[in-house]
Structures are given as structure tokens and as C-alpha cells.
mmCIF file of N, CA and C in Angstrom:
data_model
loop_
_atom_site.group_PDB
_atom_site.id
_atom_site.type_symbol
_atom_site.label_atom_id
_atom_site.label_comp_id
_atom_site.label_asym_id
_atom_site.label_seq_id
_atom_site.Cartn_x
_atom_site.Cartn_y
_atom_site.Cartn_z
ATOM 1 N N MET A 5 -12.834 5.541 -10.760
ATOM 2 C CA MET A 5 -12.258 4.944 -11.831
ATOM 3 C C MET A 5 -13.198 4.646 -13.117
ATOM 4 N N GLU A 6 -12.863 4.764 -14.224
ATOM 5 C CA GLU A 6 -13.731 4.708 -15.381
ATOM 6 C C GLU A 6 -14.207 3.313 -15.470
ATOM 7 N N THR A 7 -15.379 3.138 -15.982
ATOM 8 C CA THR A 7 -15.935 1.893 -16.081
ATOM 9 C C THR A 7 -15.234 0.967 -16.961
ATOM 10 N N HIS A 8 -14.561 1.580 -18.140
ATOM 11 C CA HIS A 8 -13.870 0.381 -19.030
ATOM 12 C C HIS A 8 -12.428 0.120 -18.267
ATOM 13 N N ILE A 9 -11.962 1.077 -17.513
ATOM 14 C CA ILE A 9 -10.759 0.614 -16.823
ATOM 15 C C ILE A 9 -10.853 -0.355 -15.648
ATOM 16 N N LYS A 10 -12.032 -0.006 -14.922
ATOM 17 C CA LYS A 10 -12.207 -0.896 -13.852
ATOM 18 C C LYS A 10 -12.487 -2.197 -14.260
ATOM 19 N N ASN A 11 -13.481 -2.470 -15.522
ATOM 20 C CA ASN A 11 -13.439 -3.770 -16.167
ATOM 21 C C ASN A 11 -12.162 -4.509 -16.302
ATOM 22 N N ILE A 12 -11.296 -3.785 -16.877
ATOM 23 C CA ILE A 12 -10.113 -4.277 -17.167
ATOM 24 C C ILE A 12 -9.231 -4.797 -16.016
ATOM 25 N N TYR A 13 -9.257 -3.962 -15.041
ATOM 26 C CA TYR A 13 -8.728 -4.184 -13.882
ATOM 27 C C TYR A 13 -9.118 -5.427 -13.145
ATOM 28 N N ILE A 14 -10.659 -5.527 -13.026
ATOM 29 C CA ILE A 14 -11.122 -6.780 -12.625
ATOM 30 C C ILE A 14 -10.805 -8.150 -13.223
ATOM 31 N N LYS A 15 -10.839 -7.824 -14.636
ATOM 32 C CA LYS A 15 -10.248 -9.100 -15.462
ATOM 33 C C LYS A 15 -8.851 -9.396 -15.159
ATOM 34 N N LEU A 16 -8.020 -8.353 -15.006
ATOM 35 C CA LEU A 16 -6.624 -8.829 -14.565
ATOM 36 C C LEU A 16 -6.574 -9.560 -13.326
ATOM 37 N N ILE A 17 -7.337 -9.121 -12.375
ATOM 38 C CA ILE A 17 -7.219 -9.794 -11.069
ATOM 39 C C ILE A 17 -7.780 -11.238 -11.240
ATOM 40 N N ILE A 18 -8.922 -11.509 -11.965
ATOM 41 C CA ILE A 18 -9.544 -12.786 -12.231
ATOM 42 C C ILE A 18 -8.355 -13.681 -12.891
ATOM 43 N N LEU A 19 -7.507 -13.118 -13.986
ATOM 44 C CA LEU A 19 -6.698 -13.759 -14.688
ATOM 45 C C LEU A 19 -5.478 -14.258 -13.685
ATOM 46 N N ASN A 20 -5.091 -13.193 -12.789
ATOM 47 C CA ASN A 20 -4.088 -13.649 -11.812
ATOM 48 C C ASN A 20 -4.424 -14.616 -11.232
ATOM 49 N N ASN A 21 -5.800 -14.648 -10.435
ATOM 50 C CA ASN A 21 -6.123 -15.769 -9.697
ATOM 51 C C ASN A 21 -6.128 -17.175 -10.447
ATOM 52 N N LYS A 22 -6.497 -17.138 -11.691
ATOM 53 C CA LYS A 22 -6.600 -18.242 -12.534
ATOM 54 C C LYS A 22 -5.031 -18.765 -12.609
ATOM 55 N N ILE A 23 -4.091 -17.956 -13.012
ATOM 56 C CA ILE A 23 -2.767 -18.394 -13.173
ATOM 57 C C ILE A 23 -2.160 -19.041 -11.907
ATOM 58 N N LEU A 24 -2.562 -18.432 -10.709
ATOM 59 C CA LEU A 24 -1.855 -19.016 -9.428
ATOM 60 C C LEU A 24 -2.632 -20.437 -9.183
ATOM 61 N N ARG A 25 -3.962 -20.636 -9.652
ATOM 62 C CA ARG A 25 -4.495 -21.930 -9.529
ATOM 63 C C ARG A 25 -3.836 -22.955 -10.534
ATOM 64 N N VAL A 26 -3.564 -22.452 -11.673
ATOM 65 C CA VAL A 26 -2.922 -23.468 -12.749
ATOM 66 C C VAL A 26 -1.342 -23.691 -12.214
ATOM 67 N N LEU A 27 -0.669 -22.712 -11.649
ATOM 68 C CA LEU A 27 0.704 -22.967 -11.225
ATOM 69 C C LEU A 27 0.568 -24.110 -9.960
ATOM 70 N N GLN A 28 -0.267 -23.821 -9.077
ATOM 71 C CA GLN A 28 -0.292 -24.690 -8.000
ATOM 72 C C GLN A 28 -1.046 -25.794 -8.015
ATOM 73 N N ASN A 29 -1.773 -26.139 -9.292
ATOM 74 C CA ASN A 29 -2.521 -27.227 -9.459
ATOM 75 C C ASN A 29 -3.472 -27.573 -8.370
ATOM 76 N N VAL A 30 -4.263 -26.555 -8.008
ATOM 77 C CA VAL A 30 -5.191 -26.685 -7.089
ATOM 78 C C VAL A 30 -6.588 -26.677 -7.503
ATOM 79 N N PRO A 31 -7.659 -27.175 -6.827
ATOM 80 C CA PRO A 31 -9.051 -27.039 -7.354
ATOM 81 C C PRO A 31 -9.552 -25.704 -7.415
ATOM 82 N N TYR A 32 -10.584 -25.538 -8.341
ATOM 83 C CA TYR A 32 -11.280 -24.227 -8.464
ATOM 84 C C TYR A 32 -11.801 -23.645 -7.211
ATOM 85 N N ASP A 33 -12.376 -24.402 -6.167
ATOM 86 C CA ASP A 33 -12.840 -23.794 -5.044
ATOM 87 C C ASP A 33 -11.945 -23.521 -3.929
ATOM 88 N N THR A 34 -10.603 -23.620 -4.208
ATOM 89 C CA THR A 34 -9.499 -23.270 -3.299
ATOM 90 C C THR A 34 -9.737 -21.603 -3.168
ATOM 91 N N PRO A 35 -9.668 -21.279 -1.737
ATOM 92 C CA PRO A 35 -9.875 -19.886 -1.564
ATOM 93 C C PRO A 35 -8.564 -19.056 -2.051
ATOM 94 N N VAL A 36 -9.111 -17.933 -2.601
ATOM 95 C CA VAL A 36 -8.074 -17.026 -3.151
ATOM 96 C C VAL A 36 -6.984 -16.574 -2.240
ATOM 97 N N VAL A 37 -7.290 -16.200 -0.998
ATOM 98 C CA VAL A 37 -6.158 -15.930 -0.111
ATOM 99 C C VAL A 37 -5.245 -16.967 0.271
ATOM 100 N N LYS A 38 -5.504 -18.286 0.189
ATOM 101 C CA LYS A 38 -4.658 -19.380 0.141
ATOM 102 C C LYS A 38 -3.740 -19.440 -0.881
ATOM 103 N N LEU A 39 -4.385 -19.130 -2.020
ATOM 104 C CA LEU A 39 -3.375 -19.254 -3.207
ATOM 105 C C LEU A 39 -2.453 -18.060 -3.027
ATOM 106 N N TYR A 40 -2.681 -16.823 -2.693
ATOM 107 C CA TYR A 40 -1.602 -15.949 -2.606
ATOM 108 C C TYR A 40 -0.713 -16.192 -1.475
ATOM 109 N N ALA A 41 -1.159 -16.807 -0.232
ATOM 110 C CA ALA A 41 -0.376 -17.168 0.809
ATOM 111 C C ALA A 41 0.695 -18.188 0.596
ATOM 112 N N ASP A 42 0.180 -19.286 -0.071
ATOM 113 C CA ASP A 42 1.089 -20.285 -0.395
ATOM 114 C C ASP A 42 2.164 -19.977 -1.512
ATOM 115 N N PHE A 43 1.957 -19.131 -2.255
ATOM 116 C CA PHE A 43 2.845 -18.637 -3.206
ATOM 117 C C PHE A 43 3.557 -17.511 -2.840
ATOM 118 N N PHE A 44 3.302 -16.979 -1.653
ATOM 119 C CA PHE A 44 4.150 -15.901 -1.144
ATOM 120 C C PHE A 44 4.117 -14.583 -1.941
ATOM 121 N N THR A 45 2.841 -14.261 -2.561
ATOM 122 C CA THR A 45 2.680 -13.151 -3.226
ATOM 123 C C THR A 45 1.312 -12.467 -2.858
ATOM 124 N N MET A 46 1.179 -11.384 -3.547
ATOM 125 C CA MET A 46 0.065 -10.502 -3.143
ATOM 126 C C MET A 46 -0.708 -10.216 -4.437
ATOM 127 N N PRO A 47 -2.153 -10.045 -4.177
ATOM 128 C CA PRO A 47 -3.112 -9.442 -5.287
ATOM 129 C C PRO A 47 -2.679 -8.218 -5.887
ATOM 130 N N LEU A 48 -3.301 -8.008 -7.083
ATOM 131 C CA LEU A 48 -3.067 -6.608 -7.540
ATOM 132 C C LEU A 48 -3.333 -5.320 -6.767
ATOM 133 N N PRO A 49 -4.399 -5.408 -5.934
ATOM 134 C CA PRO A 49 -4.592 -4.154 -5.029
ATOM 135 C C PRO A 49 -3.599 -4.052 -3.931
ATOM 136 N N ASP A 50 -3.075 -5.204 -3.461
ATOM 137 C CA ASP A 50 -2.118 -5.012 -2.410
ATOM 138 C C ASP A 50 -0.659 -4.678 -2.965
ATOM 139 N N LEU A 51 -0.518 -5.170 -4.020
ATOM 140 C CA LEU A 51 0.696 -4.589 -4.874
ATOM 141 C C LEU A 51 0.897 -3.382 -5.228
ATOM 142 N N HIS A 52 -0.534 -2.719 -5.426
ATOM 143 C CA HIS A 52 -0.508 -1.196 -5.454
ATOM 144 C C HIS A 52 -0.265 -0.579 -4.313
ATOM 145 N N ARG A 53 -0.899 -0.975 -3.208
ATOM 146 C CA ARG A 53 -0.652 -0.346 -1.871
ATOM 147 C C ARG A 53 0.848 -0.565 -1.424
ATOM 148 N N PHE A 54 1.415 -1.796 -1.863
ATOM 149 C CA PHE A 54 2.654 -2.094 -1.343
ATOM 150 C C PHE A 54 3.687 -1.055 -2.249
ATOM 151 N N GLN A 55 3.577 -0.868 -3.468
ATOM 152 C CA GLN A 55 4.456 0.200 -4.097
ATOM 153 C C GLN A 55 4.127 1.572 -3.620
ATOM 154 N N ILE A 56 2.953 2.027 -3.383
ATOM 155 C CA ILE A 56 2.713 3.237 -2.603
ATOM 156 C C ILE A 56 3.506 3.344 -1.320
ATOM 157 N N LEU A 57 3.354 2.457 -0.568
ATOM 158 C CA LEU A 57 4.113 2.448 0.774
ATOM 159 C C LEU A 57 5.541 2.547 0.691
ATOM 160 N N GLN A 58 6.258 1.785 -0.479
ATOM 161 C CA GLN A 58 7.637 1.867 -0.560
ATOM 162 C C GLN A 58 7.957 3.377 -1.040
ATOM 163 N N PHE A 59 7.101 3.950 -1.694
ATOM 164 C CA PHE A 59 7.459 5.381 -2.140
ATOM 165 C C PHE A 59 7.443 6.324 -0.873
ATOM 166 N N VAL A 60 6.474 6.164 0.009
ATOM 167 C CA VAL A 60 6.378 6.921 1.238
ATOM 168 C C VAL A 60 7.620 6.448 2.114
ATOM 169 N N HIS A 61 7.957 5.236 2.333
ATOM 170 C CA HIS A 61 9.129 4.867 3.002
ATOM 171 C C HIS A 61 10.426 5.593 2.479
ATOM 172 N N LYS A 62 10.573 5.679 1.219
ATOM 173 C CA LYS A 62 11.680 6.428 0.555
ATOM 174 C C LYS A 62 11.585 7.828 0.861
ATOM 175 N N PHE A 63 10.451 8.471 0.904
ATOM 176 C CA PHE A 63 10.265 9.777 1.236
ATOM 177 C C PHE A 63 10.638 10.088 2.586
ATOM 178 N N ILE A 64 10.494 9.425 3.595
ATOM 179 C CA ILE A 64 10.627 9.547 5.020
ATOM 180 C C ILE A 64 12.060 9.135 5.398
ATOM 181 N N HIS A 65 12.585 8.032 4.917
ATOM 182 C CA HIS A 65 13.998 7.640 5.271
ATOM 183 C C HIS A 65 15.061 7.891 4.345
ATOM 184 N N HIS A 66 14.675 7.919 2.986
ATOM 185 C CA HIS A 66 15.645 8.063 1.989
ATOM 186 C C HIS A 66 15.319 9.144 0.952
ATOM 187 N N PRO A 67 15.144 10.354 1.378
ATOM 188 C CA PRO A 67 14.459 11.449 0.416
ATOM 189 C C PRO A 67 15.544 11.628 -0.699
ATOM 190 N N HIS A 68 16.793 11.417 -0.510
ATOM 191 C CA HIS A 68 17.792 11.737 -1.574
ATOM 192 C C HIS A 68 17.584 10.579 -2.822
ATOM 193 N N LYS A 69 16.833 9.461 -2.477
ATOM 194 C CA LYS A 69 16.546 8.511 -3.608
ATOM 195 C C LYS A 69 15.576 8.716 -4.614
ATOM 196 N N LEU A 70 14.869 9.996 -4.118
ATOM 197 C CA LEU A 70 13.713 10.467 -4.901
ATOM 198 C C LEU A 70 14.068 11.703 -5.619
ATOM 199 N N PRO A 71 13.412 12.042 -6.723
ATOM 200 C CA PRO A 71 13.699 13.174 -7.406
ATOM 201 C C PRO A 71 13.279 14.375 -6.507
ATOM 202 N N SER A 72 14.030 15.623 -6.774
ATOM 203 C CA SER A 72 13.806 16.678 -5.769
ATOM 204 C C SER A 72 12.420 17.312 -5.796
ATOM 205 N N ILE A 73 11.692 17.000 -6.858
ATOM 206 C CA ILE A 73 10.320 17.386 -6.973
ATOM 207 C C ILE A 73 9.494 17.014 -5.761
ATOM 208 N N PHE A 74 9.651 15.789 -5.270
ATOM 209 C CA PHE A 74 8.890 15.217 -4.239
ATOM 210 C C PHE A 74 9.586 15.527 -2.820
ATOM 211 N N SER A 75 10.372 16.587 -2.599
ATOM 212 C CA SER A 75 11.077 17.025 -1.425
ATOM 213 C C SER A 75 9.952 17.538 -0.387
ATOM 214 N N THR A 76 9.042 17.976 -0.952
ATOM 215 C CA THR A 76 7.867 18.559 -0.062
ATOM 216 C C THR A 76 6.481 17.881 -0.179
ATOM 217 N N TYR A 77 6.500 16.706 -0.765
ATOM 218 C CA TYR A 77 5.393 15.903 -1.133
ATOM 219 C C TYR A 77 4.395 15.791 0.116
ATOM 220 N N PHE A 78 4.966 15.179 1.069
ATOM 221 C CA PHE A 78 4.246 14.827 2.448
ATOM 222 C C PHE A 78 4.582 15.787 3.522
ATOM 223 N N SER A 79 3.807 16.042 4.331
ATOM 224 C CA SER A 79 4.259 16.713 5.516
ATOM 225 C C SER A 79 3.685 16.106 6.794
ATOM 226 N N LYS A 80 4.192 16.196 7.962
ATOM 227 C CA LYS A 80 3.784 15.712 9.107
ATOM 228 C C LYS A 80 2.925 16.614 9.794
ATOM 229 N N ASN A 81 2.074 15.977 10.637
ATOM 230 C CA ASN A 81 1.033 16.740 11.356
ATOM 231 C C ASN A 81 1.506 17.798 12.402
ATOM 232 N N TYR A 82 2.506 17.652 12.694
ATOM 233 C CA TYR A 82 3.140 18.753 13.805
ATOM 234 C C TYR A 82 3.296 20.060 13.077
ATOM 235 N N MET A 83 3.457 20.011 11.739
ATOM 236 C CA MET A 83 3.676 21.197 10.979
ATOM 237 C C MET A 83 2.645 21.997 11.037
ATOM 238 N N PHE A 84 1.293 21.522 11.260
ATOM 239 C CA PHE A 84 -0.061 22.233 11.226
ATOM 240 C C PHE A 84 -0.625 22.568 12.638
ATOM 241 N N HIS A 85 0.165 22.102 13.756
ATOM 242 C CA HIS A 85 -0.435 22.407 15.028
ATOM 243 C C HIS A 85 0.690 23.037 15.931
ATOM 244 N N ASN A 86 0.327 24.109 16.708
ATOM 245 C CA ASN A 86 1.269 24.653 17.556
ATOM 246 C C ASN A 86 1.265 23.929 19.027
ATOM 247 N N TYR A 87 0.737 22.898 19.082
ATOM 248 C CA TYR A 87 0.787 22.162 20.420
ATOM 249 C C TYR A 87 0.885 20.618 20.104
ATOM 250 N N SER A 88 1.270 19.880 21.019
ATOM 251 C CA SER A 88 1.522 18.485 20.908
ATOM 252 C C SER A 88 0.207 17.663 20.765
ATOM 253 N N THR A 89 0.039 16.735 19.863
ATOM 254 C CA THR A 89 -0.932 15.811 19.580
ATOM 255 C C THR A 89 -0.463 14.419 19.649
ATOM 256 N N ARG A 90 -1.491 13.458 19.674
ATOM 257 C CA ARG A 90 -1.247 12.019 19.630
ATOM 258 C C ARG A 90 -0.576 11.743 18.232
ATOM 259 N N SER A 91 -1.033 12.511 17.314
ATOM 260 C CA SER A 91 -0.615 12.040 15.925
ATOM 261 C C SER A 91 0.263 13.025 15.328
ATOM 262 N N GLN A 92 0.910 13.554 16.213
ATOM 263 C CA GLN A 92 1.982 14.751 15.673
ATOM 264 C C GLN A 92 3.046 14.040 14.712
ATOM 265 N N ASP A 93 3.352 12.835 14.657
ATOM 266 C CA ASP A 93 4.390 12.366 13.829
ATOM 267 C C ASP A 93 3.812 11.691 12.736
ATOM 268 N N SER A 94 2.329 11.552 12.560
ATOM 269 C CA SER A 94 1.740 11.002 11.379
ATOM 270 C C SER A 94 1.741 11.981 10.360
ATOM 271 N N LEU A 95 1.638 11.238 9.001
ATOM 272 C CA LEU A 95 1.685 12.142 7.953
ATOM 273 C C LEU A 95 0.345 13.052 7.790
ATOM 274 N N HIS A 96 0.261 14.046 7.472
ATOM 275 C CA HIS A 96 -0.870 14.937 7.328
ATOM 276 C C HIS A 96 -1.583 14.545 6.018
ATOM 277 N N SER A 97 -3.073 14.287 6.180
ATOM 278 C CA SER A 97 -3.678 13.714 5.177
ATOM 279 C C SER A 97 -4.571 15.128 4.639
ATOM 280 N N GLU A 98 -4.217 15.343 3.616
ATOM 281 C CA GLU A 98 -5.059 16.449 2.845
ATOM 282 C C GLU A 98 -6.371 16.017 2.567
ATOM 283 N N TYR A 99 -7.538 17.078 2.616
ATOM 284 C CA TYR A 99 -8.670 16.401 2.210
ATOM 285 C C TYR A 99 -9.085 16.780 0.875
ATOM 286 N N PHE A 100 -9.532 15.743 0.296
ATOM 287 C CA PHE A 100 -9.786 15.911 -1.312
ATOM 288 C C PHE A 100 -11.433 15.521 -1.501
ATOM 289 N N ARG A 101 -12.181 16.375 -2.003
ATOM 290 C CA ARG A 101 -13.540 16.059 -2.194
ATOM 291 C C ARG A 101 -13.818 15.249 -3.237
ATOM 292 N N SER A 102 -13.053 15.231 -4.361
ATOM 293 C CA SER A 102 -13.373 14.370 -5.508
ATOM 294 C C SER A 102 -12.689 13.031 -5.537
ATOM 295 N N SER A 103 -13.214 12.030 -6.085
ATOM 296 C CA SER A 103 -12.756 10.773 -5.988
ATOM 297 C C SER A 103 -11.387 10.471 -6.667
ATOM 298 N N LEU A 104 -11.185 11.506 -7.745
ATOM 299 C CA LEU A 104 -9.877 11.683 -8.382
ATOM 300 C C LEU A 104 -8.766 12.053 -7.564
ATOM 301 N N GLY A 105 -9.164 13.040 -6.476
ATOM 302 C CA GLY A 105 -8.075 13.541 -5.475
ATOM 303 C C GLY A 105 -7.842 12.382 -4.634
ATOM 304 N N GLN A 106 -8.715 11.528 -4.225
ATOM 305 C CA GLN A 106 -8.466 10.722 -3.396
ATOM 306 C C GLN A 106 -7.865 9.456 -3.844
ATOM 307 N N ARG A 107 -7.712 9.342 -5.087
ATOM 308 C CA ARG A 107 -6.688 8.118 -5.717
ATOM 309 C C ARG A 107 -5.378 8.701 -5.874
ATOM 310 N N CYS A 108 -5.175 9.858 -5.761
ATOM 311 C CA CYS A 108 -3.808 10.288 -5.831
ATOM 312 C C CYS A 108 -2.741 9.816 -4.746
ATOM 313 N N ILE A 109 -1.524 9.725 -5.031
ATOM 314 C CA ILE A 109 -0.642 9.067 -4.225
ATOM 315 C C ILE A 109 -0.564 9.820 -3.021
ATOM 316 N N LYS A 110 -0.374 11.013 -3.031
ATOM 317 C CA LYS A 110 -0.411 11.870 -1.932
ATOM 318 C C LYS A 110 -1.366 11.655 -0.716
ATOM 319 N N TYR A 111 -2.740 11.501 -1.283
ATOM 320 C CA TYR A 111 -3.697 11.229 -0.313
ATOM 321 C C TYR A 111 -3.558 9.678 0.196
ATOM 322 N N LYS A 112 -3.516 8.744 -0.899
ATOM 323 C CA LYS A 112 -3.522 7.387 -0.372
ATOM 324 C C LYS A 112 -2.234 7.061 0.317
ATOM 325 N N GLY A 113 -1.104 7.607 0.032
ATOM 326 C CA GLY A 113 0.207 7.418 0.713
ATOM 327 C C GLY A 113 0.199 7.736 2.203
ATOM 328 N N SER A 114 -0.373 8.888 2.326
ATOM 329 C CA SER A 114 -0.431 9.328 3.831
ATOM 330 C C SER A 114 -1.572 8.616 4.512
ATOM 331 N N ILE A 115 -2.552 8.163 3.951
ATOM 332 C CA ILE A 115 -3.590 7.387 4.772
ATOM 333 C C ILE A 115 -2.947 5.954 5.066
ATOM 334 N N LEU A 116 -2.342 5.422 4.160
ATOM 335 C CA LEU A 116 -1.831 3.976 4.114
ATOM 336 C C LEU A 116 -0.621 4.011 5.085
ATOM 337 N N TRP A 117 0.316 4.913 5.072
ATOM 338 C CA TRP A 117 1.352 5.000 6.088
ATOM 339 C C TRP A 117 0.672 5.262 7.412
ATOM 340 N N ASN A 118 -0.138 6.071 7.592
ATOM 341 C CA ASN A 118 -0.570 6.173 9.079
ATOM 342 C C ASN A 118 -1.224 5.001 9.536
ATOM 343 N N THR A 119 -1.465 4.136 8.819
ATOM 344 C CA THR A 119 -2.308 2.918 9.417
ATOM 345 C C THR A 119 -1.274 1.666 9.591
ATOM 346 N N LEU A 120 0.061 1.950 9.328
ATOM 347 C CA LEU A 120 1.020 0.934 9.490
ATOM 348 C C LEU A 120 1.495 0.845 11.045
ATOM 349 N N PRO A 121 1.668 -0.231 11.448
ATOM 350 C CA PRO A 121 2.404 -0.329 12.935
ATOM 351 C C PRO A 121 3.714 0.517 13.107
ATOM 352 N N ASP A 122 3.745 1.061 14.312
ATOM 353 C CA ASP A 122 4.959 1.858 14.366
ATOM 354 C C ASP A 122 6.296 1.377 14.168
ATOM 355 N N ASP A 123 6.277 -0.022 14.724
ATOM 356 C CA ASP A 123 7.594 -0.651 14.527
ATOM 357 C C ASP A 123 7.900 -0.765 13.038
ATOM 358 N N LEU A 124 7.092 -0.973 12.165
ATOM 359 C CA LEU A 124 7.260 -0.964 10.836
ATOM 360 C C LEU A 124 7.641 0.441 10.110
ATOM 361 N N LYS A 125 7.113 1.385 10.551
ATOM 362 C CA LYS A 125 7.374 2.786 10.156
ATOM 363 C C LYS A 125 8.833 3.040 10.517
ATOM 364 N N CYS A 126 9.373 2.478 11.648
ATOM 365 C CA CYS A 126 10.594 2.981 12.074
ATOM 366 C C CYS A 126 11.865 2.313 11.099
ATOM 367 N N ILE A 127 11.606 1.226 10.643
ATOM 368 C CA ILE A 127 12.533 0.554 9.742
ATOM 369 C C ILE A 127 13.262 1.371 8.663
ATOM 370 N N SER A 128 14.568 1.745 8.832
ATOM 371 C CA SER A 128 15.095 2.630 7.718
ATOM 372 C C SER A 128 15.629 1.871 6.601
ATOM 373 N N SER A 129 16.024 0.684 6.866
ATOM 374 C CA SER A 129 16.489 0.017 5.575
ATOM 375 C C SER A 129 15.444 -0.430 4.518
ATOM 376 N N ILE A 130 15.736 -0.284 3.484
ATOM 377 C CA ILE A 130 14.510 -0.300 2.169
ATOM 378 C C ILE A 130 14.263 -1.881 2.208
ATOM 379 N N GLY A 131 15.256 -2.661 2.127
ATOM 380 C CA GLY A 131 15.089 -4.285 1.934
ATOM 381 C C GLY A 131 14.306 -4.664 3.338
ATOM 382 N N SER A 132 14.628 -4.286 4.325
ATOM 383 C CA SER A 132 14.038 -4.848 5.516
ATOM 384 C C SER A 132 12.528 -4.355 5.658
ATOM 385 N N PHE A 133 12.377 -3.081 5.269
ATOM 386 C CA PHE A 133 10.908 -2.576 5.174
ATOM 387 C C PHE A 133 10.012 -3.409 4.176
ATOM 388 N N LYS A 134 10.702 -3.677 2.923
ATOM 389 C CA LYS A 134 9.841 -4.302 1.821
ATOM 390 C C LYS A 134 9.490 -5.869 2.647
ATOM 391 N N LYS A 135 10.630 -6.341 3.181
ATOM 392 C CA LYS A 135 10.415 -7.705 3.605
ATOM 393 C C LYS A 135 9.393 -7.722 4.636
ATOM 394 N N ASN A 136 9.345 -6.958 5.718
ATOM 395 C CA ASN A 136 8.316 -6.888 6.778
ATOM 396 C C ASN A 136 7.074 -6.334 6.239
ATOM 397 N N LEU A 137 6.922 -5.429 5.207
ATOM 398 C CA LEU A 137 5.728 -5.061 4.690
ATOM 399 C C LEU A 137 5.099 -6.182 4.012
ATOM 400 N N GLN A 138 5.936 -6.934 3.134
ATOM 401 C CA GLN A 138 5.271 -8.282 2.499
ATOM 402 C C GLN A 138 4.826 -9.369 3.547
ATOM 403 N N GLU A 139 5.463 -9.539 4.556
ATOM 404 C CA GLU A 139 5.110 -10.519 5.639
ATOM 405 C C GLU A 139 3.832 -9.958 6.407
ATOM 406 N N LEU A 140 3.715 -8.609 6.506
ATOM 407 C CA LEU A 140 2.441 -8.195 7.146
ATOM 408 C C LEU A 140 1.232 -8.412 6.138
ATOM 409 N N PHE A 141 1.324 -8.181 4.828
ATOM 410 C CA PHE A 141 0.351 -8.580 4.037
ATOM 411 C C PHE A 141 -0.048 -9.853 3.933
ATOM 412 N N ILE A 142 0.989 -10.879 3.887
ATOM 413 C CA ILE A 142 0.823 -12.200 3.810
ATOM 414 C C ILE A 142 0.172 -12.826 5.131
ATOM 415 N N ALA A 143 0.683 -12.320 6.370
ATOM 416 C CA ALA A 143 0.036 -12.687 7.655
ATOM 417 C C ALA A 143 -1.484 -12.445 7.590
ATOM 418 N N ASP A 144 -1.831 -11.240 6.919
ATOM 419 C CA ASP A 144 -3.310 -10.819 6.910
ATOM 420 C C ASP A 144 -3.913 -11.984 6.147
ATOM 421 N N TYR A 145 -3.439 -12.632 4.956
ATOM 422 C CA TYR A 145 -4.007 -13.539 4.367
ATOM 423 C C TYR A 145 -4.167 -14.805 4.968
ATOM 424 N N MET A 146 -3.197 -15.206 5.762
ATOM 425 C CA MET A 146 -3.056 -16.343 6.567
ATOM 426 C C MET A 146 -4.299 -16.256 7.680
ATOM 427 N N TYR A 147 -4.397 -15.057 8.095
ATOM 428 C CA TYR A 147 -5.417 -14.793 9.248
ATOM 429 C C TYR A 147 -6.836 -15.219 8.574
ATOM 430 N N ASN A 148 -7.010 -14.922 7.185
ATOM 431 C CA ASN A 148 -8.208 -14.874 6.625
ATOM 432 C C ASN A 148 -8.440 -16.270 5.995
ATOM 433 N N ILE A 149 -7.578 -17.168 6.183
ATOM 434 C CA ILE A 149 -7.862 -18.489 5.608
ATOM 435 C C ILE A 149 -8.703 -19.406 6.529
#
């Protein structure tokens, strides 16, 4: 990420934290994870991951809701092996050497999707998936308090 863009991104995160402190009327030393857990929301990096995972979910369970250009955007590992593997149903992660390539949705989406619990990947309803995914992120905050 360019330095200028990264600085703006960090400033947005800090501003978001300040807004949550003001809205909740809590002291400055309140842990940030508690702010997000109490308000049942996510910090910007997690919102970004949340959006990417929603896109992958639509690709897998509701491909008709995406433009046709994305019909072959992701592929499963079984398409690359002639034999059965433990990760045959996982999304294939293409290797990108550049940091730019590693920031693309194709790469990040497959990595993030493959780290999700299997019971979450199986949910076909968009609403249920979003709710359970958000609860997973929030539960992670609660664990870190």
C-alpha cells in the first residue's frame, strides 16, 4: 500500500475508534476490542475481510447474483489434482509474488475462505451467512478482551 494511502487508512481507523468512544461515553483507556464488541460492529480491516468473504460466498452459493465475468474467478483444488486430497474442496490459491497481486480479491478471497470453519462455508443463505460471519468476528473480539 502506498505510504500516503496507508496514512489515510490509519487515520480512518483512529477516527473510527474515537467516534466509538464518544458514542459509548467511555474513558480513553477502554480497549478498542471492547468498543467494537459492545457496539456489535467491526473495525475497518475486518469490514474489508467481511466484504470479501460475502463476495466469495455469493460466488460459491449464488453465482447468478454476480456479473458473468466472475463465473470462473475462483476454482477448487480438485480441479488441479487427479487424486483425492484433504483440501480438495478448498479454493485454489494462486501464487502471487508481488504485494499488489497478494492484495487482489482473487488471492485474499481464497485465503480467507479457506480459513473459515466448514459449518460456516456450508451456509447457503446470504443473510444467515452474514449474521454468522459477523458473530464469528465479534466472538473473536470478546475472546481478546
